[in-house]
CSV table of C-alpha atoms and ligand atoms in Angstrom, one decimal:
chain,number,residue,atom,x,y,z
S,1,UNK,CA,57.6,43.6,-6.1
S,2,UNK,CA,59.5,41.1,-5.4
S,3,UNK,CA,57.0,40.9,-2.4
S,4,UNK,CA,54.4,40.4,-4.5
S,5,UNK,CA,57.0,37.2,-7.1
S,6,UNK,CA,56.9,35.8,-3.1
S,7,UNK,CA,53.2,35.9,-3.0
S,8,UNK,CA,52.8,34.7,-5.9
S,9,UNK,CA,55.1,32.3,-5.5
S,10,UNK,CA,53.6,31.1,-2.7
S,11,UNK,CA,50.4,30.5,-3.9
S,12,UNK,CA,50.9,28.4,-6.8
S,13,UNK,CA,52.6,25.8,-4.2
S,14,UNK,CA,50.1,25.6,-2.0
S,15,UNK,CA,48.2,25.2,-5.4
S,16,UNK,CA,50.8,22.1,-6.1
S,17,UNK,CA,50.2,20.5,-2.7
S,18,UNK,CA,46.5,21.0,-2.6
S,19,UNK,CA,45.9,18.9,-6.8
S,20,UNK,CA,48.8,17.0,-5.4
S,21,UNK,CA,46.4,16.2,-2.9
S,22,UNK,CA,43.2,15.5,-4.2
S,23,UNK,CA,42.8,12.1,-5.5
S,24,UNK,CA,42.1,11.5,-9.8
S,25,UNK,CA,37.7,11.8,-9.0
S,26,UNK,CA,37.1,10.0,-12.8
S,27,UNK,CA,39.6,6.1,-12.9
S,28,UNK,CA,40.1,6.3,-17.2
S,29,UNK,CA,36.8,4.7,-18.5
S,30,UNK,CA,37.6,3.0,-21.4
S,31,UNK,CA,34.2,2.0,-23.0
S,32,UNK,CA,33.0,5.4,-22.0
S,33,UNK,CA,35.8,6.5,-24.2
S,34,UNK,CA,35.5,4.1,-26.9
S,35,UNK,CA,31.9,5.3,-26.8
S,36,UNK,CA,32.4,9.2,-27.4
S,37,UNK,CA,34.6,8.6,-30.1
S,38,UNK,CA,32.1,9.6,-33.1
S,39,UNK,CA,31.0,12.5,-30.3
S,40,UNK,CA,34.5,13.9,-30.9
S,41,UNK,CA,34.7,14.2,-33.7
S,42,UNK,CA,31.7,15.6,-34.4
S,43,UNK,CA,31.5,18.6,-32.5
S,44,UNK,CA,28.0,19.9,-34.3
S,45,UNK,CA,25.0,18.9,-34.2
S,46,UNK,CA,21.4,19.4,-35.1
S,47,UNK,CA,18.6,19.5,-31.3
S,48,UNK,CA,15.1,19.8,-32.9
S,49,UNK,CA,12.2,20.5,-30.5
S,50,UNK,CA,9.4,19.6,-32.1
S,51,UNK,CA,5.9,18.5,-30.3
S,52,UNK,CA,2.0,19.6,-30.2
S,53,UNK,CA,3.2,23.8,-28.6
S,54,UNK,CA,4.4,24.2,-32.6
S,55,UNK,CA,0.3,24.6,-32.0
S,56,UNK,CA,0.5,27.5,-30.4
S,57,UNK,CA,3.3,28.7,-31.2
S,58,UNK,CA,3.7,30.6,-28.1
S,59,UNK,CA,0.2,31.9,-27.5
S,60,UNK,CA,-2.8,30.9,-25.7
S,61,UNK,CA,-7.1,31.8,-27.0
S,62,UNK,CA,-5.0,34.6,-28.5
S,63,UNK,CA,-2.9,35.3,-25.1
S,64,UNK,CA,0.6,35.6,-26.0
S,65,UNK,CA,2.6,33.0,-23.2
S,66,UNK,CA,5.7,34.7,-22.7
S,67,UNK,CA,9.1,32.6,-22.6
S,68,UNK,CA,10.2,29.5,-24.2
S,69,UNK,CA,8.1,28.0,-27.4
S,70,UNK,CA,7.7,24.3,-25.6
S,71,UNK,CA,7.0,26.5,-22.7
S,72,UNK,CA,4.0,27.3,-23.3
S,73,UNK,CA,1.5,25.3,-21.4
S,74,UNK,CA,3.3,25.8,-18.1
S,75,UNK,CA,3.5,29.9,-18.7
S,76,UNK,CA,0.1,30.3,-19.3
S,77,UNK,CA,-0.9,27.2,-17.7
S,78,UNK,CA,-3.4,25.1,-19.7
S,79,UNK,CA,-5.0,22.4,-18.2
S,80,UNK,CA,-4.2,18.9,-19.1
S,81,UNK,CA,-7.8,18.5,-20.6
S,82,UNK,CA,-7.0,21.7,-22.7
S,83,UNK,CA,-4.1,21.5,-24.0
S,84,UNK,CA,-4.8,17.6,-24.9
S,85,UNK,CA,-6.7,18.7,-27.9
S,86,UNK,CA,-3.8,20.4,-29.8
S,87,UNK,CA,-3.4,16.4,-30.9
S,88,UNK,CA,-6.4,16.2,-32.5
S,89,UNK,CA,-4.9,19.3,-34.5
S,90,UNK,CA,-1.5,17.9,-35.1
S,91,UNK,CA,-0.9,16.6,-39.2
S,92,UNK,CA,1.8,18.4,-40.5
S,93,UNK,CA,1.7,17.8,-43.6
S,94,UNK,CA,4.7,19.1,-45.2
S,95,UNK,CA,7.2,17.3,-42.9
S,96,UNK,CA,9.9,15.4,-45.0
S,97,UNK,CA,12.3,13.4,-43.0
S,98,UNK,CA,14.8,13.3,-45.5
S,99,UNK,CA,14.6,17.2,-46.3
S,100,UNK,CA,15.2,17.3,-42.7
S,101,UNK,CA,19.0,14.8,-43.4
S,102,UNK,CA,19.4,16.7,-45.9
S,103,UNK,CA,19.7,20.5,-44.6
S,104,UNK,CA,21.8,18.8,-41.7
S,105,UNK,CA,24.5,17.2,-43.9
S,106,UNK,CA,24.1,20.8,-46.0
S,107,UNK,CA,24.5,22.6,-43.1
S,108,UNK,CA,27.9,20.1,-41.6
S,109,UNK,CA,26.5,19.1,-38.8
S,110,UNK,CA,27.3,15.2,-38.0
S,111,UNK,CA,24.4,14.4,-35.5
S,112,UNK,CA,20.8,15.0,-35.1
S,113,UNK,CA,19.2,14.9,-31.4
S,114,UNK,CA,15.5,15.9,-31.4
S,115,UNK,CA,12.2,15.5,-29.1
S,116,UNK,CA,11.0,12.7,-28.6
S,117,UNK,CA,9.0,13.7,-25.4
S,118,UNK,CA,8.6,16.9,-23.9
S,119,UNK,CA,8.4,18.3,-20.2
S,120,UNK,CA,4.5,18.4,-21.6
S,121,UNK,CA,4.6,14.8,-22.2
S,122,UNK,CA,3.9,14.2,-25.4
S,123,UNK,CA,5.8,11.3,-27.4
S,124,UNK,CA,6.5,12.0,-31.2
S,125,UNK,CA,6.1,8.4,-31.4
S,126,UNK,CA,4.0,4.6,-31.3
S,127,UNK,CA,4.0,3.7,-27.7
S,128,UNK,CA,2.9,1.0,-26.2
S,129,UNK,CA,3.5,2.9,-22.6
S,130,UNK,CA,0.5,6.1,-22.7
S,131,UNK,CA,-1.5,6.9,-25.7
S,132,UNK,CA,-0.9,10.2,-25.8
S,133,UNK,CA,1.7,9.5,-28.2
S,134,UNK,CA,2.2,11.1,-32.3
S,135,UNK,CA,0.5,7.0,-34.0
S,136,UNK,CA,-2.7,7.2,-31.6
S,137,UNK,CA,-3.8,10.6,-31.4
S,138,UNK,CA,-3.3,12.8,-33.6
S,139,UNK,CA,-4.9,12.7,-37.0
S,140,UNK,CA,-1.3,11.7,-38.3
S,141,UNK,CA,-0.8,9.2,-37.3
S,142,UNK,CA,2.4,8.2,-38.5
S,143,UNK,CA,5.5,8.0,-36.1
S,144,UNK,CA,8.2,10.4,-36.2
S,145,UNK,CA,10.7,9.4,-35.6
S,146,UNK,CA,10.7,6.3,-37.0
S,147,UNK,CA,10.2,8.4,-40.0
S,148,UNK,CA,13.2,10.2,-38.8
S,149,UNK,CA,15.8,7.5,-38.2
S,150,UNK,CA,15.1,5.9,-41.6
S,151,UNK,CA,15.8,9.0,-42.9
S,152,UNK,CA,18.9,9.3,-41.6
S,153,UNK,CA,20.1,5.6,-41.8
S,154,UNK,CA,19.2,5.9,-45.3
S,155,UNK,CA,21.3,9.3,-45.1
S,156,UNK,CA,24.4,8.0,-42.7
S,157,UNK,CA,23.4,10.4,-39.7
S,158,UNK,CA,23.6,9.7,-35.9
S,159,UNK,CA,20.3,9.5,-34.4
S,160,UNK,CA,19.8,10.9,-30.8
S,161,UNK,CA,16.6,11.1,-28.6
S,162,UNK,CA,16.1,14.4,-26.3
S,163,UNK,CA,14.1,12.3,-23.7
S,164,UNK,CA,12.3,14.5,-20.5
S,165,UNK,CA,12.6,12.2,-17.5
S,166,UNK,CA,11.4,13.9,-15.3
S,167,UNK,CA,8.7,16.4,-15.7
S,168,UNK,CA,6.0,15.5,-17.7
S,169,UNK,CA,3.2,17.9,-17.3
S,170,UNK,CA,0.5,15.7,-18.6
S,171,UNK,CA,0.5,12.4,-16.1
S,172,UNK,CA,-0.6,13.7,-12.4
S,173,UNK,CA,2.8,11.3,-11.2
S,174,UNK,CA,5.6,13.2,-13.1
S,175,UNK,CA,7.5,16.4,-12.2
S,176,UNK,CA,6.2,19.9,-13.3
S,177,UNK,CA,2.4,20.5,-13.9
S,178,UNK,CA,1.6,22.6,-10.5
S,179,UNK,CA,-1.3,23.8,-12.0
S,180,UNK,CA,-2.9,20.8,-12.7
S,181,UNK,CA,-1.4,17.9,-10.3
S,182,UNK,CA,-0.5,20.8,-7.0
S,183,UNK,CA,3.4,20.9,-6.5
S,184,UNK,CA,6.0,18.2,-6.6
S,185,UNK,CA,7.1,18.3,-3.0
S,186,UNK,CA,5.5,20.2,0.3
S,187,UNK,CA,7.8,22.8,0.8
S,188,UNK,CA,10.2,21.1,2.4
S,189,UNK,CA,11.8,20.7,-0.6
S,190,UNK,CA,12.0,16.9,-0.5
S,191,UNK,CA,9.0,15.1,0.4
S,192,UNK,CA,7.1,13.7,-2.5
S,193,UNK,CA,4.2,14.6,-2.5
S,194,UNK,CA,3.1,12.6,-5.6
S,195,UNK,CA,3.4,9.2,-7.1
S,196,UNK,CA,7.0,10.1,-9.4
S,197,UNK,CA,8.1,6.4,-8.5
S,198,UNK,CA,4.3,5.2,-10.9
S,199,UNK,CA,4.6,7.6,-13.2
S,200,UNK,CA,8.6,7.0,-14.1
S,201,UNK,CA,7.8,2.9,-13.7
S,202,UNK,CA,5.3,3.3,-16.2
S,203,UNK,CA,6.0,5.6,-18.1
S,204,UNK,CA,9.5,7.3,-18.3
S,205,UNK,CA,11.8,4.2,-18.5
S,206,UNK,CA,9.4,2.0,-20.4
S,207,UNK,CA,8.5,4.6,-23.2
S,208,UNK,CA,13.1,4.6,-22.8
S,209,UNK,CA,12.9,1.0,-23.5
S,210,UNK,CA,10.7,1.7,-26.4
S,211,UNK,CA,12.8,4.7,-27.9
S,212,UNK,CA,15.8,1.5,-27.9
S,213,UNK,CA,14.4,-0.9,-28.8
S,214,UNK,CA,12.2,0.1,-32.6
S,215,UNK,CA,14.4,2.7,-34.0
S,216,UNK,CA,17.4,1.1,-34.7
S,217,UNK,CA,21.4,2.3,-33.3
S,218,UNK,CA,20.8,5.5,-31.1
S,219,UNK,CA,23.2,7.8,-31.1
S,220,UNK,CA,22.6,9.3,-27.7
S,221,UNK,CA,20.2,10.0,-25.4
S,222,UNK,CA,19.6,13.4,-23.3
S,223,UNK,CA,17.7,13.9,-20.5
S,224,UNK,CA,17.0,17.4,-19.1
S,225,UNK,CA,16.0,18.9,-16.0
S,226,UNK,CA,16.7,16.1,-13.7
S,227,UNK,CA,14.0,17.5,-10.5
S,228,UNK,CA,13.5,14.8,-8.5
S,229,UNK,CA,15.9,12.7,-9.9
S,230,UNK,CA,17.8,10.9,-7.3
S,231,UNK,CA,21.1,9.0,-8.2
S,232,UNK,CA,19.6,5.4,-7.7
S,233,UNK,CA,16.5,6.7,-10.0
S,234,UNK,CA,19.2,8.3,-12.1
S,235,UNK,CA,20.8,4.6,-12.5
S,236,UNK,CA,17.9,2.6,-13.1
S,237,UNK,CA,18.0,5.3,-16.8
S,238,UNK,CA,21.5,4.5,-17.2
S,239,UNK,CA,21.2,0.9,-16.7
S,240,UNK,CA,18.4,0.4,-18.9
S,241,UNK,CA,20.5,1.9,-22.0
S,242,UNK,CA,23.4,0.5,-20.8
S,243,UNK,CA,21.3,-3.1,-21.0
S,244,UNK,CA,19.9,-2.4,-24.3
S,245,UNK,CA,22.3,0.1,-26.4
S,246,UNK,CA,25.6,0.5,-24.8
S,247,UNK,CA,27.0,2.6,-27.4
S,248,UNK,CA,24.4,5.2,-26.9
S,249,UNK,CA,25.8,8.5,-25.1
S,250,UNK,CA,23.9,9.5,-21.9
S,251,UNK,CA,23.4,13.3,-22.0
S,252,UNK,CA,25.4,15.4,-18.8
S,253,UNK,CA,21.1,15.9,-17.1
S,254,UNK,CA,19.9,12.2,-16.6
S,255,UNK,CA,20.6,13.0,-12.3
S,256,UNK,CA,23.5,10.9,-11.7
S,257,UNK,CA,26.4,10.7,-13.9
S,258,UNK,CA,25.9,10.7,-18.1
S,259,UNK,CA,29.2,10.0,-20.7
S,260,UNK,CA,29.5,13.9,-21.0
S,261,UNK,CA,28.9,17.0,-19.4
S,262,UNK,CA,25.9,19.3,-20.8
S,263,UNK,CA,26.2,23.1,-19.9
S,264,UNK,CA,23.3,24.8,-19.0
S,265,UNK,CA,21.0,26.0,-22.1
S,266,UNK,CA,22.6,28.4,-24.5
S,267,UNK,CA,26.1,28.3,-22.1
S,268,UNK,CA,29.6,28.2,-23.4
S,269,UNK,CA,32.5,28.1,-21.0
S,270,UNK,CA,34.9,31.0,-20.7
S,271,UNK,CA,37.9,28.2,-20.3
S,272,UNK,CA,38.9,24.9,-22.3
S,273,UNK,CA,38.3,21.4,-20.8
S,274,UNK,CA,39.4,18.4,-21.9
S,275,UNK,CA,36.6,16.0,-21.3
S,276,UNK,CA,33.8,15.7,-23.5
S,277,UNK,CA,30.8,19.0,-23.3
S,278,UNK,CA,28.5,20.3,-25.4
S,279,UNK,CA,26.1,23.4,-25.2
S,280,UNK,CA,22.5,23.5,-26.4
S,281,UNK,CA,21.8,26.6,-27.9
S,282,UNK,CA,19.3,27.8,-29.2
S,283,UNK,CA,19.6,29.7,-32.8
S,284,UNK,CA,16.7,32.8,-32.3
S,285,UNK,CA,15.7,33.3,-28.5
S,286,UNK,CA,13.3,30.2,-28.0
S,287,UNK,CA,13.3,26.0,-28.7
S,288,UNK,CA,10.3,25.1,-29.7
S,289,UNK,CA,9.0,26.6,-32.9
S,290,UNK,CA,6.7,30.3,-31.8
S,291,UNK,CA,5.7,32.7,-34.3
S,292,UNK,CA,7.2,36.2,-32.8
S,293,UNK,CA,10.3,35.0,-33.3
S,294,UNK,CA,12.6,36.3,-35.8
S,295,UNK,CA,15.4,36.9,-33.6
S,296,UNK,CA,18.2,34.6,-35.8
S,297,UNK,CA,21.7,34.7,-35.2
S,298,UNK,CA,23.1,35.4,-38.3
S,299,UNK,CA,25.8,32.9,-39.8
S,300,UNK,CA,28.7,34.6,-38.4
S,301,UNK,CA,27.5,34.5,-35.0
S,302,UNK,CA,26.5,30.5,-35.0
S,303,UNK,CA,29.9,30.4,-37.0
S,304,UNK,CA,32.1,32.2,-34.3
S,305,UNK,CA,30.2,30.2,-31.6
S,306,UNK,CA,31.1,27.1,-33.1
S,307,UNK,CA,34.5,27.6,-33.6
S,308,UNK,CA,34.9,29.0,-29.8
S,309,UNK,CA,33.0,25.9,-28.3
S,310,UNK,CA,35.2,23.6,-30.4
S,311,UNK,CA,38.5,25.4,-29.2
S,312,UNK,CA,37.5,24.9,-25.9
S,313,UNK,CA,37.2,21.0,-26.7
S,314,UNK,CA,33.2,20.8,-26.3
S,315,UNK,CA,30.3,20.6,-29.4
S,316,UNK,CA,27.6,23.1,-29.9
S,317,UNK,CA,24.1,21.4,-30.6
S,318,UNK,CA,22.5,24.0,-32.4
S,319,UNK,CA,18.7,23.5,-32.4
S,320,UNK,CA,16.3,24.2,-34.8
S,321,UNK,CA,11.9,23.9,-34.0
S,322,UNK,CA,10.0,23.3,-36.8
S,323,UNK,CA,6.6,25.1,-37.5
S,324,UNK,CA,3.5,22.6,-36.5
S,325,UNK,CA,3.1,21.9,-40.9
S,326,UNK,CA,6.2,20.3,-40.2
S,327,UNK,CA,8.7,22.5,-41.9
S,328,UNK,CA,12.1,24.1,-40.2
S,329,UNK,CA,12.0,28.1,-40.4
S,330,UNK,CA,13.8,29.1,-44.0
S,331,UNK,CA,15.5,31.5,-42.6
S,332,UNK,CA,16.9,29.2,-39.9
S,333,UNK,CA,17.8,26.7,-42.6
S,334,UNK,CA,19.5,29.7,-45.0
S,335,UNK,CA,21.4,30.2,-42.0
S,336,UNK,CA,22.3,27.2,-41.2
S,337,UNK,CA,23.2,26.3,-45.2
S,338,UNK,CA,25.6,29.5,-44.9
S,339,UNK,CA,27.7,28.4,-41.7
S,340,UNK,CA,27.7,24.8,-43.7
S,341,UNK,CA,28.9,26.5,-46.9
S,342,UNK,CA,31.5,28.2,-45.4
S,343,UNK,CA,32.7,24.4,-43.2
S,344,UNK,CA,33.2,23.0,-46.8
S,345,UNK,CA,36.1,25.4,-47.4
S,346,UNK,CA,37.0,25.1,-43.7
S,347,UNK,CA,36.1,22.2,-42.3
S,348,UNK,CA,39.1,21.0,-41.6
S,349,UNK,CA,39.4,23.4,-38.9
S,350,UNK,CA,37.3,21.9,-37.2
S,351,UNK,CA,35.4,18.4,-36.9
S,352,UNK,CA,38.1,16.1,-35.2
S,353,UNK,CA,40.1,18.9,-33.9
S,354,UNK,CA,42.1,19.3,-30.4
S,355,UNK,CA,41.6,22.0,-28.5
S,356,UNK,CA,43.0,25.7,-28.0
S,357,UNK,CA,46.8,24.6,-26.4
S,358,UNK,CA,46.7,28.2,-25.1
S,359,UNK,CA,43.8,30.0,-23.9
S,360,UNK,CA,44.8,33.9,-23.7
S,361,UNK,CA,42.6,34.5,-26.6
S,362,UNK,CA,39.2,33.8,-24.7
S,363,UNK,CA,39.2,36.9,-22.9
S,364,UNK,CA,39.6,37.5,-19.1
S,365,UNK,CA,37.7,37.9,-16.0
S,366,UNK,CA,37.5,41.8,-14.9
S,367,UNK,CA,40.0,42.8,-12.7
S,368,UNK,CA,36.6,45.3,-11.2
S,369,UNK,CA,34.2,43.5,-9.3
S,370,UNK,CA,31.7,43.0,-12.3
S,371,UNK,CA,29.7,39.8,-12.3
S,372,UNK,CA,27.1,38.4,-14.7
S,373,UNK,CA,23.3,38.3,-15.2
S,374,UNK,CA,23.9,34.9,-13.3
S,375,UNK,CA,26.0,36.4,-10.8
S,376,UNK,CA,29.4,35.0,-11.5
S,377,UNK,CA,32.5,37.1,-11.8
S,378,UNK,CA,31.9,38.4,-15.2
S,379,UNK,CA,34.0,37.3,-18.3
S,380,UNK,CA,35.3,39.4,-20.6
S,381,UNK,CA,35.7,37.3,-24.3
S,382,UNK,CA,37.8,38.8,-27.1
S,383,UNK,CA,36.5,37.7,-30.2
S,384,UNK,CA,39.2,38.1,-32.9
S,385,UNK,CA,40.8,34.7,-33.6
S,386,UNK,CA,40.7,31.3,-32.2
S,387,UNK,CA,43.0,28.4,-32.5
S,388,UNK,CA,42.0,24.5,-32.7
S,389,UNK,CA,45.1,22.2,-33.4
S,390,UNK,CA,45.6,19.1,-35.6
S,391,UNK,CA,49.5,16.7,-34.6
S,392,UNK,CA,51.9,19.3,-36.0
S,393,UNK,CA,49.5,21.6,-37.0
S,394,UNK,CA,47.9,24.6,-35.6
S,395,UNK,CA,44.3,26.3,-37.6
S,396,UNK,CA,44.0,29.9,-36.9
S,397,UNK,CA,40.4,31.1,-38.0
S,398,UNK,CA,40.0,34.7,-37.6
S,399,UNK,CA,37.2,37.0,-37.0
S,400,UNK,CA,38.2,39.8,-37.8
S,401,UNK,CA,41.1,42.0,-39.9
S,402,UNK,CA,44.0,41.8,-37.6
S,403,UNK,CA,45.2,45.5,-37.2
S,404,UNK,CA,48.6,44.6,-35.9
S,405,UNK,CA,51.0,42.0,-37.6
S,406,UNK,CA,49.1,38.0,-36.2
S,407,UNK,CA,51.8,36.9,-33.2
S,408,UNK,CA,51.8,33.4,-32.6
S,409,UNK,CA,51.5,32.8,-29.2
S,410,UNK,CA,55.4,31.5,-27.4
S,411,UNK,CA,56.0,28.2,-28.1
S,412,UNK,CA,58.8,26.1,-27.9
S,413,UNK,CA,57.9,24.4,-31.3
S,414,UNK,CA,59.5,25.7,-34.3
S,415,UNK,CA,57.1,26.9,-36.8
S,416,UNK,CA,57.6,25.6,-40.3
S,417,UNK,CA,54.9,27.5,-41.8
S,418,UNK,CA,51.8,28.7,-42.6
S,419,UNK,CA,48.9,28.8,-45.8
S,420,UNK,CA,45.2,29.9,-45.7
S,421,UNK,CA,43.6,27.2,-45.5
S,422,UNK,CA,40.5,27.7,-47.8
S,423,UNK,CA,42.6,28.2,-50.6
S,424,UNK,CA,45.9,27.2,-50.3
S,425,UNK,CA,47.8,30.1,-50.1
S,426,UNK,CA,51.3,30.8,-48.5
S,427,UNK,CA,51.0,33.9,-45.3
S,428,UNK,CA,55.2,34.3,-44.9
S,429,UNK,CA,56.3,34.3,-41.7
S,430,UNK,CA,58.1,36.5,-39.9
S,431,UNK,CA,61.0,35.0,-37.2
S,432,UNK,CA,62.7,38.2,-34.6
S,433,UNK,CA,63.5,37.9,-30.5
S,434,UNK,CA,61.4,34.3,-30.2
S,435,UNK,CA,58.4,35.4,-31.5
S,436,UNK,CA,56.8,35.0,-34.7
S,437,UNK,CA,54.3,37.2,-36.5
S,438,UNK,CA,52.9,36.6,-40.3
S,439,UNK,CA,50.2,39.2,-41.4
S,440,UNK,CA,46.6,38.1,-42.8
S,441,UNK,CA,46.7,39.9,-46.2
S,442,UNK,CA,43.3,42.7,-45.8
S,443,UNK,CA,40.8,42.6,-46.9
S,444,UNK,CA,40.8,39.3,-45.6
S,445,UNK,CA,39.7,36.1,-48.4
S,446,UNK,CA,36.0,35.3,-46.3
S,447,UNK,CA,35.1,38.4,-44.3
S,448,UNK,CA,32.7,35.6,-42.1
S,449,UNK,CA,35.7,33.6,-40.4
S,450,UNK,CA,40.0,33.1,-43.0
S,451,UNK,CA,41.5,29.9,-41.3
S,452,UNK,CA,45.1,30.4,-41.4
S,453,UNK,CA,46.9,26.7,-41.2
S,454,UNK,CA,50.8,27.1,-38.9
S,455,UNK,CA,52.6,23.4,-39.7
S,456,UNK,CA,54.9,23.6,-36.6
S,457,UNK,CA,57.6,20.6,-35.8
S,458,UNK,CA,56.8,17.8,-33.5
S,459,UNK,CA,52.9,17.0,-33.0
S,460,UNK,CA,52.0,18.9,-30.0
S,461,UNK,CA,52.5,22.3,-28.5
S,462,UNK,CA,54.9,22.7,-25.8
S,463,UNK,CA,54.5,26.0,-24.1
F,1,H79,O1,14.4,21.9,-23.7
F,1,H79,C1,14.5,23.0,-23.4
F,1,H79,C2,14.0,24.1,-22.3
F,1,H79,O2,12.1,23.2,-22.9
F,1,H79,C3,15.1,22.9,-21.3
F,1,H79,N1,16.0,23.4,-22.2
F,1,H79,C4,16.4,23.1,-23.4
F,1,H79,C5,17.5,21.6,-24.5
F,1,H79,C6,14.6,23.6,-20.2
F,1,H79,N2,13.8,22.9,-19.4
F,1,H79,N3,13.8,24.3,-18.2
F,1,H79,N4,14.7,24.8,-18.8
F,1,H79,C7,15.0,24.7,-19.4
F,1,H79,C8,14.9,25.6,-17.0
F,1,H79,C9,13.5,27.2,-17.7
F,1,H79,C10,13.7,28.2,-17.5
F,1,H79,C11,12.6,29.0,-18.0
F,1,H79,FE1,10.9,29.4,-17.3
F,1,H79,C12,11.4,28.6,-18.5
F,1,H79,C13,12.2,30.5,-18.3
F,1,H79,C14,11.0,30.7,-18.4
F,1,H79,C15,10.8,29.3,-19.5
F,1,H79,C16,10.7,28.1,-15.9
F,1,H79,C17,9.6,28.3,-15.5
F,1,H79,C18,11.6,29.6,-14.7
F,1,H79,C19,10.8,29.9,-15.3
F,1,H79,C20,9.5,30.1,-15.6
């Protein structure tokens, strides 16, 4: 036992030493922190994947193309000349920008991010850099982004644009279209075989410039899959953004450092972190609309993911995939509205809160060496409760009824009082041997998620 303790102590000392030697990698950047203020407050955003791919909706010539809806051109190896013809059929007569913004607001979402151009290369906005855009190439002829930007301005909603800077399957110089234009690089993985620079300078950079010039204030630009994006090339985009709109955030997938970290698609980290970050996630199993995907997550699942992410210091960018007609599928809209109703009562536990000062509640790493689907050490999540913070307050959100008196994790601060957030009903605290417990009335007030606010002495939890 003593030996074990000594070994543990040595490990701790050497870890501390290692940390002390590592120079702090990022000096504080006040301009960046200022840009991030609204983002850290917002917590919850609506991602919208909408483009020509909504028409085939996961099929090509009656054949199912497995995978993500917006990848249909790639998965079914549709030649540019064929795929392009979709533009002549794009006529979303039911699109109503105000309704989409209203839905985001009803859902309790504080920002929206829409695909301005996905990997298929089709621009959902008027562009002088390429005629392959919604105004010049479709019978619809109206600028989608302009309508959404105007609606967002009317409703006080922040709007960001997804832009696929690297992959562009429509252009011979863009990355990703191997079926029409061959591989991007030689087998060495380095030697570039396409006129990628011409594509960047001729289309991608001018279009990003258009996005930052023609639509008013842009909350953020969401770059993706930085193939062949060297730091120098990434910097050209960053410079464009900073020059045209210094307040615009850059996500974590540009290819050079952005303003915050983007996790992998649908990946929620196991632990909390202090830097700003965001999980982009699907509400079913696709981003772009697929007729065959009705695997909607439930409101309870969405509420858990939201509070889980917020309790780890992150933001949740939750996607919807509108149909070719311009309708956000009713089942997904209903899920969002249900979570929105919960947020109207319990939003104080979410918006602008800080992460958990504890962490044991997230779960535990398996001690058996098992690996997850990504080959990473397996994490066994616990899902009973999560906690968020404000100065002097802890918000415990329960997703299932605690079977025993709930023990507040050990902290030095004195606990003052507790109450349910939804109806302010007092919750009785019991302190014994330095541990404070409370009983949550059963059945829980809200079976989906019930929040108990615990007030404590001081501003910050001291452990
Ligand atoms: O926009 C959404 C995705 O289309 C995009 N990121 C989110 C936000 C994305 N681009 N690439 N990826 C995600 C990774 C691609 C994974 C896959 Fe596939 C696409 C798996 C199946 C289809 C590539 C093609 C790997 C296998 C086949």
